[in-house]
């Protein structure tokens, strides 16, 4: 049965409502909200998200650095699979050195299948108490997943088994969702998502159950956008991150703000790019009234400050 968004449908014996984005969240001007305050006199929270993915060599590569000479989507696509794999074999460990040196605890957004594929990455992140969040079981558009609920549930289960506790947060591969994703996330035990890049403060999303919290993420300070889509030189990362930080920091004078920095091991973990990522973190870290927090810390703070959805 095909159903227009916003209309009721009956699926496998139950009635469901497909909500438009504007049904899930009402417009709100950030300047008209009651002020938000962070603890310890801080004015801003920054969270850093490292995306670790497993690319299936039996499928067309999600992204490419080299165009196949004859065109099309050859399989195996060894050059592009290896480009990504370099990130998990080498680039990720450069990130670890940076975070250790700067005493920053990031968030690991990881494919469920990647936990088995890259046990050393899982072990290193768990030992350092990084936060794990779900990033799809496999690296594919959630609209192309055969059973979305099973995918969301299985991702949660394998993270819980590997780390000793289930993930609270979710980031869709490529920020992709179906009409039901927020509903399924709540029903499967997640309490925050980062797919809705529309604000500099956390916001509540309506679901068919209890509300779901959305944390500020970023498309602009994201190495995929800068390096792979817009084809900037490596220094664009620090330039843009610091320009964005400067403005959001100014905005936060009267009410707290949240900023995200997003990296992938095969992109900013490349040897010619890493120093620009580190530079951004070093400069931001010089501000004593800025907290580097995990997603769970931001979610807990906001739930205490704004415990009910408007």
XYZ file of C-alpha atoms in Angstrom:
310
model
C 0.000 0.000 0.000
C 1.322 3.458 -0.878
C 0.295 6.260 1.403
C 0.852 9.963 1.155
C 2.966 11.453 3.972
C 0.879 12.774 6.796
C -1.909 10.273 6.126
C -2.822 7.210 8.104
C -2.059 3.742 6.805
C -2.582 0.208 8.022
C 0.620 -1.814 7.963
C 0.657 -5.446 9.051
C -2.487 -5.030 11.090
C -1.602 -1.815 12.903
C -2.438 1.779 12.218
C 0.421 4.210 11.826
C 0.743 7.888 11.091
C 3.461 9.084 8.740
C 4.486 12.485 9.972
C 5.958 15.227 7.849
C 9.024 16.992 9.290
C 6.781 19.967 10.064
C 4.485 17.621 12.010
C 7.390 16.421 14.126
C 8.787 19.839 14.983
C 7.202 23.286 15.011
C 9.111 26.379 13.930
C 10.900 28.188 16.761
C 13.072 31.313 16.518
C 16.181 30.746 18.636
C 16.131 34.396 19.784
C 12.655 34.012 21.290
C 13.401 31.063 23.578
C 14.158 31.260 27.291
C 17.941 31.434 27.860
C 19.805 28.161 28.232
C 22.638 27.937 30.740
C 25.491 25.457 30.837
C 27.169 24.517 34.131
C 30.371 26.133 35.412
C 29.730 29.366 33.551
C 30.304 27.752 30.149
C 28.580 29.289 27.164
C 29.023 26.576 24.565
C 29.369 22.793 24.177
C 31.281 21.173 21.312
C 30.950 17.513 20.441
C 33.230 15.705 18.019
C 31.881 12.776 16.008
C 34.130 10.175 14.363
C 32.307 8.079 11.767
C 33.620 4.522 11.385
C 32.091 2.539 8.558
C 32.460 -0.820 6.869
C 32.144 -0.765 3.098
C 31.033 -4.043 1.519
C 33.380 -4.902 -1.403
C 30.598 -6.929 -3.049
C 28.531 -3.749 -3.473
C 29.171 -0.489 -5.374
C 31.285 1.826 -3.236
C 29.232 4.531 -1.448
C 31.863 7.142 -2.337
C 34.807 7.203 -4.709
C 38.155 8.964 -4.859
C 38.993 7.532 -8.291
C 36.582 7.214 -11.195
C 36.853 3.729 -12.746
C 38.591 4.049 -16.160
C 35.711 2.370 -17.999
C 32.996 4.063 -15.947
C 30.131 2.287 -14.234
C 30.338 0.594 -10.815
C 32.821 -2.278 -11.140
C 33.048 -4.942 -8.462
C 35.401 -5.446 -6.869
C 36.291 -1.754 -6.842
C 39.648 -2.249 -5.165
C 41.010 1.329 -5.400
C 37.983 2.894 -3.739
C 37.501 0.135 -1.188
C 41.190 0.427 -0.253
C 40.910 4.234 0.017
C 38.323 3.796 2.731
C 40.102 0.879 4.372
C 43.226 3.009 4.786
C 41.243 5.188 7.153
C 40.448 2.317 9.491
C 43.955 0.821 9.295
C 45.909 4.085 9.627
C 43.863 7.295 9.734
C 41.791 6.330 12.769
C 44.914 5.877 14.875
C 46.028 9.401 14.056
C 42.732 10.578 15.522
C 43.394 8.560 18.665
C 46.746 10.319 19.146
C 45.124 13.740 18.715
C 42.285 13.052 21.147
C 44.649 11.557 23.715
C 46.986 14.550 23.498
C 44.145 17.057 23.877
C 42.158 15.048 26.478
C 39.039 15.045 24.331
C 36.510 12.219 24.478
C 34.683 12.023 21.132
C 31.628 10.126 19.971
C 32.080 7.074 17.746
C 29.255 6.741 15.216
C 29.784 3.200 13.988
C 28.083 0.752 11.640
C 26.878 -2.315 13.514
C 28.811 -4.561 11.129
C 32.010 -2.564 11.733
C 32.234 -3.750 15.333
C 33.142 -7.231 14.151
C 35.221 -5.995 11.214
C 37.439 -3.644 13.243
C 37.802 -5.018 16.780
C 40.957 -2.991 17.489
C 39.030 0.234 16.840
C 36.238 -0.876 19.150
C 38.717 -1.852 21.834
C 40.626 1.435 21.658
C 37.449 3.529 21.819
C 35.961 1.492 24.660
C 39.170 1.652 26.713
C 39.099 5.446 26.412
C 35.403 5.603 27.294
C 34.359 7.185 24.016
C 30.619 7.207 23.522
C 29.301 4.739 20.908
C 26.210 5.618 18.869
C 24.431 3.666 16.150
C 25.181 4.495 12.511
C 23.105 1.901 10.709
C 24.064 -1.757 10.688
C 25.608 -1.355 7.255
C 26.705 1.752 5.378
C 23.688 2.326 3.172
C 20.729 4.640 2.781
C 18.170 3.745 5.463
C 15.452 3.997 2.805
C 17.064 1.001 1.085
C 17.259 -1.177 4.189
C 14.889 -4.135 3.907
C 13.766 -4.089 7.545
C 14.524 -0.784 9.253
C 13.395 -1.830 12.722
C 15.573 -4.941 12.614
C 18.537 -2.861 11.436
C 18.114 -0.345 14.261
C 17.611 -3.098 16.843
C 20.547 -5.216 15.672
C 22.880 -2.205 15.708
C 21.885 -1.491 19.290
C 22.393 -5.106 20.307
C 25.902 -5.470 18.880
C 27.059 -2.184 20.424
C 25.657 -3.254 23.795
C 27.427 -6.598 23.544
C 30.756 -5.025 22.583
C 30.763 -2.162 25.090
C 28.621 -3.398 27.969
C 25.862 -0.826 27.473
C 23.418 -0.003 24.685
C 23.850 3.176 22.663
C 21.619 6.116 23.452
C 22.209 7.990 20.210
C 21.706 7.389 16.500
C 23.114 8.938 13.338
C 21.692 7.672 10.068
C 24.209 6.821 7.322
C 24.336 9.997 5.260
C 21.703 11.375 7.710
C 19.100 9.288 5.857
C 15.744 8.454 7.411
C 12.409 6.990 6.392
C 9.066 8.467 7.454
C 9.165 6.146 10.473
C 12.763 6.443 11.688
C 12.191 8.713 14.735
C 9.294 6.497 15.858
C 11.353 3.326 15.527
C 14.332 4.822 17.349
C 12.204 5.652 20.393
C 10.533 2.242 20.328
C 13.916 0.483 20.139
C 15.403 2.321 23.127
C 17.323 5.258 21.654
C 16.794 8.652 23.248
C 18.579 11.015 20.863
C 19.269 11.402 17.163
C 21.485 13.784 15.159
C 19.962 13.612 11.665
C 17.976 16.853 11.813
C 20.526 19.581 11.134
C 18.307 22.605 11.736
C 19.346 24.302 14.988
C 22.224 25.285 17.279
C 20.380 24.007 20.360
C 18.884 20.567 21.012
C 15.230 20.248 19.983
C 12.428 17.798 20.677
C 10.896 15.748 17.864
C 7.377 14.387 18.039
C 6.978 10.646 17.526
C 4.033 8.277 17.833
C 5.418 7.482 21.294
C 7.441 9.686 23.605
C 9.422 12.644 22.207
C 12.888 12.086 20.736
C 15.701 14.562 21.343
C 17.681 15.823 18.347
C 21.198 17.168 18.943
C 22.844 19.808 16.733
C 24.975 18.100 14.091
C 26.636 19.669 11.051
C 26.675 19.418 7.297
C 29.021 22.395 6.925
C 31.837 21.379 9.319
C 31.769 17.863 7.927
C 34.767 16.538 6.022
C 32.562 14.701 3.519
C 30.999 17.969 2.373
C 34.227 19.969 2.369
C 36.691 17.506 0.899
C 34.655 15.076 -1.222
C 31.726 17.145 -2.472
C 33.070 20.693 -2.552
C 36.685 19.619 -3.259
C 38.388 22.129 -0.983
C 42.037 21.954 -0.015
C 42.749 20.428 3.391
C 43.115 23.761 5.198
C 39.446 24.530 4.563
C 38.596 22.295 7.511
C 40.301 24.451 10.135
C 39.322 27.694 8.389
C 35.650 26.823 8.296
C 35.522 25.160 11.699
C 37.078 28.166 13.386
C 34.932 30.662 11.489
C 31.842 28.713 12.488
C 33.029 28.435 16.072
C 33.688 32.190 16.282
C 30.143 33.045 15.225
C 28.396 30.451 17.380
C 30.540 31.455 20.358
C 29.365 35.047 19.886
C 25.752 33.884 19.542
C 26.078 32.020 22.851
C 26.645 35.171 24.919
C 23.040 35.228 26.123
C 22.003 31.594 25.668
C 24.081 28.404 25.348
C 24.771 26.850 21.974
C 26.045 23.481 20.724
C 28.459 22.904 17.843
C 29.479 19.656 16.152
C 32.687 18.731 14.334
C 32.510 15.671 12.082
C 35.364 13.580 10.683
C 35.935 10.272 8.920
C 39.227 8.353 9.253
C 39.722 8.021 5.489
C 39.238 11.765 4.950
C 40.634 13.936 7.781
C 42.777 11.010 8.920
C 44.770 11.304 5.683
C 48.337 12.508 6.335
C 47.959 15.807 4.468
C 44.755 16.766 6.309
C 45.181 15.714 9.922
C 46.984 18.837 11.131
C 44.060 21.043 10.104
C 41.652 19.013 12.197
C 44.039 19.162 15.146
C 44.482 22.912 14.719
C 40.740 23.504 14.999
C 40.546 21.478 18.211
C 43.553 23.222 19.724
C 42.192 26.715 19.109
C 38.723 25.862 20.400
C 40.253 24.181 23.436
C 41.923 27.442 24.453
C 38.514 28.835 25.443
C 37.914 28.012 29.098
C 34.172 28.564 28.810
C 33.726 25.905 26.129
C 33.068 22.289 27.070
C 34.028 19.315 24.902
C 31.158 16.960 25.673
C 29.788 13.700 24.315
C 26.296 13.472 22.873
C 25.036 11.776 26.026
C 26.377 14.607 28.192
C 24.648 17.187 25.999
C 21.417 15.182 26.051
C 21.475 14.844 29.843
C 22.130 18.560 30.316
C 19.313 19.557 27.970
C 16.833 17.114 29.459
C 17.431 18.679 32.855
C 17.120 22.205 31.438
C 14.134 21.533 29.162
C 12.556 18.321 30.454
C 9.420 18.575 28.343
C 8.884 19.088 24.652
C 7.092 22.376 23.867
